[in-house]
JSON list of C-alpha atoms and ligand atoms in Angstrom, two decimals:
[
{"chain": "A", "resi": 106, "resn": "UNK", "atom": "CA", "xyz": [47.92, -110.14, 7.34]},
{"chain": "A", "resi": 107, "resn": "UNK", "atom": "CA", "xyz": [51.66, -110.41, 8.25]},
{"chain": "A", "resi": 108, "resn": "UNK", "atom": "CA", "xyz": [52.27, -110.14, 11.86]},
{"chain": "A", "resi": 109, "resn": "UNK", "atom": "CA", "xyz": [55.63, -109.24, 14.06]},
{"chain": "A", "resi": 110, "resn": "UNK", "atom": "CA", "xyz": [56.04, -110.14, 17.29]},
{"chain": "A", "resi": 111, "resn": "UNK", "atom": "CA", "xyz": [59.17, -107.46, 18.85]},
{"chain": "A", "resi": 112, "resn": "UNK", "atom": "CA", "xyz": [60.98, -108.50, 21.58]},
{"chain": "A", "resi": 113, "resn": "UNK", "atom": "CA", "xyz": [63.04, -105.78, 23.90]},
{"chain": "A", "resi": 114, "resn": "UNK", "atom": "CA", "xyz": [64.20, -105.71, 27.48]},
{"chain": "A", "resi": 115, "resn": "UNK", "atom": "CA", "xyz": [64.48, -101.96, 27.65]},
{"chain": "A", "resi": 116, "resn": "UNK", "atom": "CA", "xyz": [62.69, -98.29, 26.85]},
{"chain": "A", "resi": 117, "resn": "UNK", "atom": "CA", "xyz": [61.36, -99.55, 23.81]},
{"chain": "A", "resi": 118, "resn": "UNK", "atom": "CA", "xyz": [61.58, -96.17, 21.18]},
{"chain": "A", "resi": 119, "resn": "UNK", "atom": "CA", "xyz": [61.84, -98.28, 18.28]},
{"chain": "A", "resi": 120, "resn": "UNK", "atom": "CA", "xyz": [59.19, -100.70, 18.97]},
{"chain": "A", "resi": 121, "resn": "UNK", "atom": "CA", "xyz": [57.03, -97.76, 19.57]},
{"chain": "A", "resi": 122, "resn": "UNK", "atom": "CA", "xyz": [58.35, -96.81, 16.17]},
{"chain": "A", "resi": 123, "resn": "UNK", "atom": "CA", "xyz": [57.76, -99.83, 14.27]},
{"chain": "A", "resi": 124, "resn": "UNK", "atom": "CA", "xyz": [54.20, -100.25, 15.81]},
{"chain": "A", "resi": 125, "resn": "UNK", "atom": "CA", "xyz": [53.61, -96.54, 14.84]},
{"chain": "A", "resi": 126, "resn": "UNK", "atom": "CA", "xyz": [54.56, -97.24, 11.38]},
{"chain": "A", "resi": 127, "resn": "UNK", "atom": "CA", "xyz": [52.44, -100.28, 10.87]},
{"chain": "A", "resi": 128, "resn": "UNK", "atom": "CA", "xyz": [49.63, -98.67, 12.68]},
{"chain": "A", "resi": 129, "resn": "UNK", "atom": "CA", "xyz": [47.70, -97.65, 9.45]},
{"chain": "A", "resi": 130, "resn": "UNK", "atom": "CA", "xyz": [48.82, -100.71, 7.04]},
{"chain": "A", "resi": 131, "resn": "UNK", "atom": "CA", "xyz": [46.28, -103.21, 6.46]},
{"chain": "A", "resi": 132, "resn": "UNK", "atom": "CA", "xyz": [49.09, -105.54, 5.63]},
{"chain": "A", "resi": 133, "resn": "UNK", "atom": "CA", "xyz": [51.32, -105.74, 8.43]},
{"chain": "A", "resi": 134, "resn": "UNK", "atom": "CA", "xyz": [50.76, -105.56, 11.77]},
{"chain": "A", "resi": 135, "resn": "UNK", "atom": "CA", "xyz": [52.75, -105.65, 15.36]},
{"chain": "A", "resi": 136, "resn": "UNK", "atom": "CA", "xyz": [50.87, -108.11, 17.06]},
{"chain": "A", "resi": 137, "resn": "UNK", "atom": "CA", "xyz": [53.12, -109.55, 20.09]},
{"chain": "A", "resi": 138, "resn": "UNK", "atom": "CA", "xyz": [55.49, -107.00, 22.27]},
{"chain": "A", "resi": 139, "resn": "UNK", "atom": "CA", "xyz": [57.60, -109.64, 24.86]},
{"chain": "A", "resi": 140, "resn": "UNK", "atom": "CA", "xyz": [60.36, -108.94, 27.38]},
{"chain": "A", "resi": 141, "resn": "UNK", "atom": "CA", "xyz": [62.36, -110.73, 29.37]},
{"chain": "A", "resi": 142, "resn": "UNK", "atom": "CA", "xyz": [62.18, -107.54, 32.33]},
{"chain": "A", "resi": 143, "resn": "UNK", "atom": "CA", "xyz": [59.36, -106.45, 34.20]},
{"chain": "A", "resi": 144, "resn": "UNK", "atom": "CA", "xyz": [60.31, -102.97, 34.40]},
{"chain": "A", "resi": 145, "resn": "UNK", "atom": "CA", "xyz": [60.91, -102.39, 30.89]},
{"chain": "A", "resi": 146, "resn": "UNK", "atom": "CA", "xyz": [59.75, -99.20, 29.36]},
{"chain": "A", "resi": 147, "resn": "UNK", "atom": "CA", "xyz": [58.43, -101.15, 26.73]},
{"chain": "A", "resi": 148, "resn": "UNK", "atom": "CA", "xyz": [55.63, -102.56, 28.56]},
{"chain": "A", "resi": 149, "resn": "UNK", "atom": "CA", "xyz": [53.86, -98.74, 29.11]},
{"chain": "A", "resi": 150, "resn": "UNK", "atom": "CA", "xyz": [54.26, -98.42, 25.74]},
{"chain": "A", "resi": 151, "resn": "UNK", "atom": "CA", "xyz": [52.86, -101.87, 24.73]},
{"chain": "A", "resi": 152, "resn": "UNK", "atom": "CA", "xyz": [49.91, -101.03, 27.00]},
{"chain": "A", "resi": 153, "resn": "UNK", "atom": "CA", "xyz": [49.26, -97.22, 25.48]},
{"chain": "A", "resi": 154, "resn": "UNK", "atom": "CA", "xyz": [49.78, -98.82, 22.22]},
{"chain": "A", "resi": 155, "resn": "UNK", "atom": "CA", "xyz": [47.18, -101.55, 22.67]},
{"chain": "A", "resi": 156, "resn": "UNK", "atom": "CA", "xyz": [49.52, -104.31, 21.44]},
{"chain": "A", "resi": 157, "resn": "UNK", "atom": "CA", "xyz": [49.13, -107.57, 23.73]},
{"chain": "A", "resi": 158, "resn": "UNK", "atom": "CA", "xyz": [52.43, -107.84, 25.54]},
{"chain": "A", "resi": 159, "resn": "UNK", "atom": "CA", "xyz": [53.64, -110.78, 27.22]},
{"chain": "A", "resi": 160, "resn": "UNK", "atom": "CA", "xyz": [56.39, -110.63, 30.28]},
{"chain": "A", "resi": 161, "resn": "UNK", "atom": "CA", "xyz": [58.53, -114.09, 30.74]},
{"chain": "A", "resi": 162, "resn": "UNK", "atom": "CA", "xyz": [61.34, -114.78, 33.37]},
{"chain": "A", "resi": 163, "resn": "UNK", "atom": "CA", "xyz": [64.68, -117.34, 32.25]},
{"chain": "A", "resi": 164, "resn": "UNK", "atom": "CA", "xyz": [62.80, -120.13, 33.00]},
{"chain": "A", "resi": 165, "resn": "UNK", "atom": "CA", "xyz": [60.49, -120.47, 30.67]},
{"chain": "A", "resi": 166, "resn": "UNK", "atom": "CA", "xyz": [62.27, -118.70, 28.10]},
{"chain": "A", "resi": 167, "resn": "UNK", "atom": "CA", "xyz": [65.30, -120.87, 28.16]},
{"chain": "A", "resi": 168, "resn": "UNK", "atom": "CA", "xyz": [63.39, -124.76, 29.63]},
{"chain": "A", "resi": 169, "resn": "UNK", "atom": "CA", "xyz": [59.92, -124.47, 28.13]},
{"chain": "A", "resi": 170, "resn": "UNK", "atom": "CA", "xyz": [58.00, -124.31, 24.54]},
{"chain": "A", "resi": 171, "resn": "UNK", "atom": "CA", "xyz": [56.02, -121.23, 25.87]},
{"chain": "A", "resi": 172, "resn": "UNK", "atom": "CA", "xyz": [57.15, -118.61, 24.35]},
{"chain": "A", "resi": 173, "resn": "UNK", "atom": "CA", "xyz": [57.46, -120.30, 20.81]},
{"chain": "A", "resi": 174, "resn": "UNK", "atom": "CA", "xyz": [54.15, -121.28, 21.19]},
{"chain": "A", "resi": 175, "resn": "UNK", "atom": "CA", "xyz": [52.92, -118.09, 22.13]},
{"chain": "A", "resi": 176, "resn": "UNK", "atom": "CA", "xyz": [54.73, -116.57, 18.65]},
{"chain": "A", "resi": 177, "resn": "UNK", "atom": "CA", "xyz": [52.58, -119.51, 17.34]},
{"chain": "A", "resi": 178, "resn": "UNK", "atom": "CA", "xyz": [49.83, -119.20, 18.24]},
{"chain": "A", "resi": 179, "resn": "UNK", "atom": "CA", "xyz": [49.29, -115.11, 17.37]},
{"chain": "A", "resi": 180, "resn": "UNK", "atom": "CA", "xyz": [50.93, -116.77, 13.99]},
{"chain": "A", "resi": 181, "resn": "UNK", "atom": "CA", "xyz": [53.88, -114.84, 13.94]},
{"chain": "A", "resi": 182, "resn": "UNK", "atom": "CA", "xyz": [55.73, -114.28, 10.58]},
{"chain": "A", "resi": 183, "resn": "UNK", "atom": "CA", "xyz": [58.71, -112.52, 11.72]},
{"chain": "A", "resi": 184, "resn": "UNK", "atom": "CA", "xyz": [60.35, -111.85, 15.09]},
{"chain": "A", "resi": 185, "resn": "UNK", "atom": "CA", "xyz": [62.10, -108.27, 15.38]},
{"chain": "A", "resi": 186, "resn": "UNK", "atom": "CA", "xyz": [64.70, -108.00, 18.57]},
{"chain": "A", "resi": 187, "resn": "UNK", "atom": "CA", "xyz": [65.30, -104.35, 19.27]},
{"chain": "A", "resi": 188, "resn": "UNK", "atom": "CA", "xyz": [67.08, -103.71, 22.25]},
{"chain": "A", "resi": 189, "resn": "UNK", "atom": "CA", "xyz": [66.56, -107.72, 23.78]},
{"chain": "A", "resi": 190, "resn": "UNK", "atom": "CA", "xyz": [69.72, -108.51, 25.72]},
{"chain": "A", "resi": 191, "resn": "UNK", "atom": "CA", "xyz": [69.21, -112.46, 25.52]},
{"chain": "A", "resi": 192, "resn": "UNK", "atom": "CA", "xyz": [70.25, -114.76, 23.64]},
{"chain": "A", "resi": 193, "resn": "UNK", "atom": "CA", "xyz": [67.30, -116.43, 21.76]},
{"chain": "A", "resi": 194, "resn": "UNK", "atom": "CA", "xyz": [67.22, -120.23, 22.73]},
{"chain": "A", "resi": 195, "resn": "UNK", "atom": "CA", "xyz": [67.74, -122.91, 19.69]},
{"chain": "A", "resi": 196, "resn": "UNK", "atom": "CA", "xyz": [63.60, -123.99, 19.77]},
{"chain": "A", "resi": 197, "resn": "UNK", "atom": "CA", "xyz": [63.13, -120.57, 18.45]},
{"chain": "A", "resi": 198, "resn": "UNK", "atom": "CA", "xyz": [65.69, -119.96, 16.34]},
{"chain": "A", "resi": 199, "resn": "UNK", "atom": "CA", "xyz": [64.96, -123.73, 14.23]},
{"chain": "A", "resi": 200, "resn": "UNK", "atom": "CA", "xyz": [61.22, -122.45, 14.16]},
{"chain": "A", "resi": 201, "resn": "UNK", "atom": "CA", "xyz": [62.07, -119.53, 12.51]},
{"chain": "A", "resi": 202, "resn": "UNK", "atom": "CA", "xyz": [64.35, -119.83, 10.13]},
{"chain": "A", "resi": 203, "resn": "UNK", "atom": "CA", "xyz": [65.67, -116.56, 8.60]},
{"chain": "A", "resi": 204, "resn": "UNK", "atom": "CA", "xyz": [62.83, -114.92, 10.36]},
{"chain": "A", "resi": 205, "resn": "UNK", "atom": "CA", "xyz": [64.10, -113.40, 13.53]},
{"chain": "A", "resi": 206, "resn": "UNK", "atom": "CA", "xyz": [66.21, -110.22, 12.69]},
{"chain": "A", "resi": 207, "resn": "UNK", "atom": "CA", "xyz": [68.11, -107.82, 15.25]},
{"chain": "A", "resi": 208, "resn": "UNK", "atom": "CA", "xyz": [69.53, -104.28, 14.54]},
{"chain": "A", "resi": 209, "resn": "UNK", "atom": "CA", "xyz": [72.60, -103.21, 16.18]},
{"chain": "A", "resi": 210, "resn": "UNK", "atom": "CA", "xyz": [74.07, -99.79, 17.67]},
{"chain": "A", "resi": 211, "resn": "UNK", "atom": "CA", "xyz": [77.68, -100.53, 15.79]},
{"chain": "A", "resi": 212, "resn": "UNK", "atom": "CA", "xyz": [78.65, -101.52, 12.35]},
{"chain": "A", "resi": 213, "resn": "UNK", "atom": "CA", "xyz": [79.03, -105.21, 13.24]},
{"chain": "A", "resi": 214, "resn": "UNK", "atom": "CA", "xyz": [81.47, -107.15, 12.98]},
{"chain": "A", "resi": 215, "resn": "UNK", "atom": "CA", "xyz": [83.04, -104.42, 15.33]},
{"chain": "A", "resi": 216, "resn": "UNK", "atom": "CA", "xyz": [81.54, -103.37, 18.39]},
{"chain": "A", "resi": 217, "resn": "UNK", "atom": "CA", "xyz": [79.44, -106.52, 18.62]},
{"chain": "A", "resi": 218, "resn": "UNK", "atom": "CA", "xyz": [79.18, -109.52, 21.08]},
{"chain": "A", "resi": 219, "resn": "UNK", "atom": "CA", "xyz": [78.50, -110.38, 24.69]},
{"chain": "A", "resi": 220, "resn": "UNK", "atom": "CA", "xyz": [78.31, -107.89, 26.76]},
{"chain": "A", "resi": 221, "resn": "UNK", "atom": "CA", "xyz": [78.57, -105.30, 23.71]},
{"chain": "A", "resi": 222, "resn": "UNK", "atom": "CA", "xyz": [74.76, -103.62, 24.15]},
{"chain": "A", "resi": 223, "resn": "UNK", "atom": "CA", "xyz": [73.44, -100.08, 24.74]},
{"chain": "A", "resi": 224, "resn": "UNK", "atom": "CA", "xyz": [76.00, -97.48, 26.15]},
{"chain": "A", "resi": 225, "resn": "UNK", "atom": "CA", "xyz": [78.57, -99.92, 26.37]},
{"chain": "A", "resi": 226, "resn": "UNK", "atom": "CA", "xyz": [79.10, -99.89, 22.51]},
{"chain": "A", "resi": 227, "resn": "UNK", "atom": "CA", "xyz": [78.96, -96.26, 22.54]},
{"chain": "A", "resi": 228, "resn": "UNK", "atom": "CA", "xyz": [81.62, -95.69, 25.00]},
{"chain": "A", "resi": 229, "resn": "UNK", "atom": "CA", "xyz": [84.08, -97.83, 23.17]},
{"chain": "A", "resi": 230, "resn": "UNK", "atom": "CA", "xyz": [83.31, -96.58, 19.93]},
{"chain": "A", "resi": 231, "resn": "UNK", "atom": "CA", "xyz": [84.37, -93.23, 21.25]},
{"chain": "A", "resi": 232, "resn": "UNK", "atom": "CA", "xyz": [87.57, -94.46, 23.59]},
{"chain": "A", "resi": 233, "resn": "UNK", "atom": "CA", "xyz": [88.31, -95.48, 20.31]},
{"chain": "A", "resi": 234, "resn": "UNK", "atom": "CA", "xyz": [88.32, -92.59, 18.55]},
{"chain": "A", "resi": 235, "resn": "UNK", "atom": "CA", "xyz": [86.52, -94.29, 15.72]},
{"chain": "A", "resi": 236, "resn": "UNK", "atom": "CA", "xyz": [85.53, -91.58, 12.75]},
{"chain": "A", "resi": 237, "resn": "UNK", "atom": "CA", "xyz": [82.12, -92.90, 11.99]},
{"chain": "A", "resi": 238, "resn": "UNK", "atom": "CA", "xyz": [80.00, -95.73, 13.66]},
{"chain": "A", "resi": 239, "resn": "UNK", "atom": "CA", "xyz": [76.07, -96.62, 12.90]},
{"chain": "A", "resi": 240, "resn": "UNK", "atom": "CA", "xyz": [73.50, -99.46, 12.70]},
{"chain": "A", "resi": 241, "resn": "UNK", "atom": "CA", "xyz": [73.25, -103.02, 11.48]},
{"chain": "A", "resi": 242, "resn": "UNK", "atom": "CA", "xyz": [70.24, -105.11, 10.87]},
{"chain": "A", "resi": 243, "resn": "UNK", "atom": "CA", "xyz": [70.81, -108.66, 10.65]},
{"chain": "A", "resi": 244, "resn": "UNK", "atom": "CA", "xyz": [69.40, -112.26, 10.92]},
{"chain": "A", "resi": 245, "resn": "UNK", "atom": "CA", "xyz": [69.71, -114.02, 13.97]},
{"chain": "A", "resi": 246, "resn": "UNK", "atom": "CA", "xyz": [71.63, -117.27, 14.97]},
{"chain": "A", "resi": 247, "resn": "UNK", "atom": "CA", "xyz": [72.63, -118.87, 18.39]},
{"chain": "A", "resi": 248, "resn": "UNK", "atom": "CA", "xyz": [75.55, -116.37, 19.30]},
{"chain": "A", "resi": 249, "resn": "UNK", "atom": "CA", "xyz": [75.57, -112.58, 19.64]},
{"chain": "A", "resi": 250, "resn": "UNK", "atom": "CA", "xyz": [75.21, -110.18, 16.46]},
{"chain": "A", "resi": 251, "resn": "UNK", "atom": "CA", "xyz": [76.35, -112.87, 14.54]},
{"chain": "A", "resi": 252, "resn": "UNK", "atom": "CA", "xyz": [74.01, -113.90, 11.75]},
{"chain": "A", "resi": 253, "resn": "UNK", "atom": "CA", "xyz": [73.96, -112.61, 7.77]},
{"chain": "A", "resi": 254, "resn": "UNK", "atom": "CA", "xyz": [73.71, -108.71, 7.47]},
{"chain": "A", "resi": 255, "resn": "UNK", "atom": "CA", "xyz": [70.74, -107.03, 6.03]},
{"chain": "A", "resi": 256, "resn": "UNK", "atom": "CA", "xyz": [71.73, -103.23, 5.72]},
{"chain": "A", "resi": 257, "resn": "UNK", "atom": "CA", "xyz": [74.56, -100.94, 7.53]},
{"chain": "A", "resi": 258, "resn": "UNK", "atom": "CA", "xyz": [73.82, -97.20, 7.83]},
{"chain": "A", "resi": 259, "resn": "UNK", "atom": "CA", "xyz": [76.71, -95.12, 8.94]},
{"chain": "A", "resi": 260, "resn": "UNK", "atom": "CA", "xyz": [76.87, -91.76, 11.10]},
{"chain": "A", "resi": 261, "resn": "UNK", "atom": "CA", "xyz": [79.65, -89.99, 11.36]},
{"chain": "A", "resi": 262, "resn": "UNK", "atom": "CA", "xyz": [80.97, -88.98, 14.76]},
{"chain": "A", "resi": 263, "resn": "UNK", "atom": "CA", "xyz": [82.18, -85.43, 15.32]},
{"chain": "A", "resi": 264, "resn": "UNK", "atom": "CA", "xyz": [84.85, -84.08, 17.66]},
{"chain": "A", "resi": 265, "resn": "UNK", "atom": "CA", "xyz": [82.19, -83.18, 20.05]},
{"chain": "A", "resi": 266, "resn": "UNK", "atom": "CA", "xyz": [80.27, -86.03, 20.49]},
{"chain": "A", "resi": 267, "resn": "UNK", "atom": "CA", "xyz": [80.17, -88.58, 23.37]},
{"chain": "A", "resi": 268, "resn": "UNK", "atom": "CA", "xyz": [78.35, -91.60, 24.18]},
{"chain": "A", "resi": 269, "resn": "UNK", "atom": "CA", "xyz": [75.28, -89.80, 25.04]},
{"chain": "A", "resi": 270, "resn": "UNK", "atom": "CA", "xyz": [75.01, -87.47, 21.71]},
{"chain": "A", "resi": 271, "resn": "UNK", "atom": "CA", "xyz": [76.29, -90.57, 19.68]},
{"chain": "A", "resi": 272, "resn": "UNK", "atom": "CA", "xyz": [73.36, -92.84, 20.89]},
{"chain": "A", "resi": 273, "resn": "UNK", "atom": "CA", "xyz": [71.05, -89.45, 20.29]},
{"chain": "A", "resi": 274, "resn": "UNK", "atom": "CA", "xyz": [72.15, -89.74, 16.69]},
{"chain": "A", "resi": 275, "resn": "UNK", "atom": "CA", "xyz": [72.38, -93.84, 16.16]},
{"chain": "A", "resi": 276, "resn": "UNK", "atom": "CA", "xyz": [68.49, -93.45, 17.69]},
{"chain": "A", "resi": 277, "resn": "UNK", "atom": "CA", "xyz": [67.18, -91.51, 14.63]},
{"chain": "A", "resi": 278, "resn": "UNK", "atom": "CA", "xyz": [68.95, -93.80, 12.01]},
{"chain": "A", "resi": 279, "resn": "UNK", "atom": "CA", "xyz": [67.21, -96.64, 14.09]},
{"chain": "A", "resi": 280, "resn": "UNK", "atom": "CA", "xyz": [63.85, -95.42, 13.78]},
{"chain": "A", "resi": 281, "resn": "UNK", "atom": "CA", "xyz": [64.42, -94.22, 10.25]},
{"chain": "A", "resi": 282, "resn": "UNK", "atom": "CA", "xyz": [65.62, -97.60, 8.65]},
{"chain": "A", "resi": 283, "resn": "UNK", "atom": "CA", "xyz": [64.02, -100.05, 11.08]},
{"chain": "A", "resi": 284, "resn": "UNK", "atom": "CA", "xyz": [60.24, -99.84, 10.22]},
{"chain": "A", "resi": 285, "resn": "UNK", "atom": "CA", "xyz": [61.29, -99.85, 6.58]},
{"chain": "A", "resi": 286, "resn": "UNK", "atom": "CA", "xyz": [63.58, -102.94, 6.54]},
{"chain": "A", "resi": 287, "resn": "UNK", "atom": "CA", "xyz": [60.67, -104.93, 8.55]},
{"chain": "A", "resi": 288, "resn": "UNK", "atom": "CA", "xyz": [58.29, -104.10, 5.90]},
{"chain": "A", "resi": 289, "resn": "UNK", "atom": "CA", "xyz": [60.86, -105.22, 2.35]},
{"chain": "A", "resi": 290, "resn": "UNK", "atom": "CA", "xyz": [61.09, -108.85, 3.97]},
{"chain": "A", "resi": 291, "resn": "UNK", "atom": "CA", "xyz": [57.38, -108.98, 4.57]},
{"chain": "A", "resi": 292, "resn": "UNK", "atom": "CA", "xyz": [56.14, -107.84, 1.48]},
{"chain": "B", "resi": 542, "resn": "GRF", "atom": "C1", "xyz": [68.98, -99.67, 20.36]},
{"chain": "B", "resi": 542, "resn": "GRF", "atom": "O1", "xyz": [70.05, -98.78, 20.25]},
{"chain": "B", "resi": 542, "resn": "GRF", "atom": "C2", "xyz": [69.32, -100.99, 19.73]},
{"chain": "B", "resi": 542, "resn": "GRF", "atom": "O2", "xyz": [70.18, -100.89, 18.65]},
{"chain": "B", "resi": 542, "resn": "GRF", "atom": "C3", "xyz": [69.99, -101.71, 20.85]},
{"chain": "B", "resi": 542, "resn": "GRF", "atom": "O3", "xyz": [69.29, -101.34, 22.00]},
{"chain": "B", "resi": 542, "resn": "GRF", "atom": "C4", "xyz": [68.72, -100.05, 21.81]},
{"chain": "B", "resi": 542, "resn": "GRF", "atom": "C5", "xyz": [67.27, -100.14, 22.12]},
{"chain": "B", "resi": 542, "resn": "GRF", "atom": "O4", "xyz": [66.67, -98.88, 22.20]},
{"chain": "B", "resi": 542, "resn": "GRF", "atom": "N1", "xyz": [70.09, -103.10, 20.56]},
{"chain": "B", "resi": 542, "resn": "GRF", "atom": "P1", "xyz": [65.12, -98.73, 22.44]},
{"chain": "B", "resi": 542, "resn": "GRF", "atom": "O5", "xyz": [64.76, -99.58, 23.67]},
{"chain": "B", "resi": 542, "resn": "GRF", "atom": "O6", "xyz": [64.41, -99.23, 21.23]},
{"chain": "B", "resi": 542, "resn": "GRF", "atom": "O7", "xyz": [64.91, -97.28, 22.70]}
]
């Protein structure tokens, strides 16, 4: 069995999605949900999922070996961040190397580092007047949406759509890749 542990600090939809996907595969198997907030969606989820969840504060994500040893210790194989707004400290990143992936709401390199997450990247996609935008999934290193890309799916944006309908549409390609490139680098 190949487990995933999924971090996420927000609502959650596409852990709920990759946990739905798995959810009949003998395989693979979501077996960790963690966040850094306490009132993340994610953590209803987690609990009407049945996946154990774990909630941790700055502390002892960024000054202890608790959470590494909690991906550990359910013997983690790879670590999905969808929607985690932290950086992931260096004990984490060295443990797992080239096994922490992230997907984000922009074809990086644009539309990517600090302070570039959830409506944010929408909005200036749009002030931009940028034609298309979409996803990338990538591996993760010390800085923000940095690391090797995996796979970029573009959308293209019509004359009518805003931030909101934008990160309606960058959802569904989300949920529709997500699960899928999670399960070619475990098999
Ligand atoms: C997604 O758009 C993801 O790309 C970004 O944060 C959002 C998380 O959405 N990094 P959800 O919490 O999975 O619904």
């Amino acid at each position: 069995m190949k487990n995933i542990a999924i971090f996420a600090s927000g609502s959650g939809s596409n852990t709920e999605t990759i946990a739905r996907y798995f959810s009949d595969n003998s395989k693979i198997n979501v077996g960790l949900i963690l966040t850094n907030n306490p009132k993340a969606g994610v953590i209803d989820r987690a609990k009407r999922l049945q996946i154990p969840y774990v909630i941790f504060n700055r502390e002892v994500f960024y000054k202890s070996d608790q959470v590494l040893k909690l991906l550990v210790d359910h013997n983690i194989d790879l670590v999905v961040l969808a929607g985690f707004l932290w950086l992931v400290p260096k004990n984490i990143i060295l443990a797992f190397p080239d096994k922490i992936i992230n997907i984000h709401p922009a074809l990086l390199p644009k539309y990517g580092g600090k302070g570039m997450f959830g409506h944010h990247v929408h909005e200036s996609v749009i002030a931009a007047g940028e034609k298309t935008s979409g996803i990338t999934i990538h591996f993760v290193n010390e800085k923000y949406d940095d690391g090797q890309i995996i796979l970029r799916k573009e959308v293209e944006i019509e004359e009518s759509d805003d931030a909101e309908s934008l990160a309606s549409k960058i959802h569904l390609l989300e949920h529709e890749n997500f699960p899928k490139v999670i399960e070619s680098l475990l098999v």
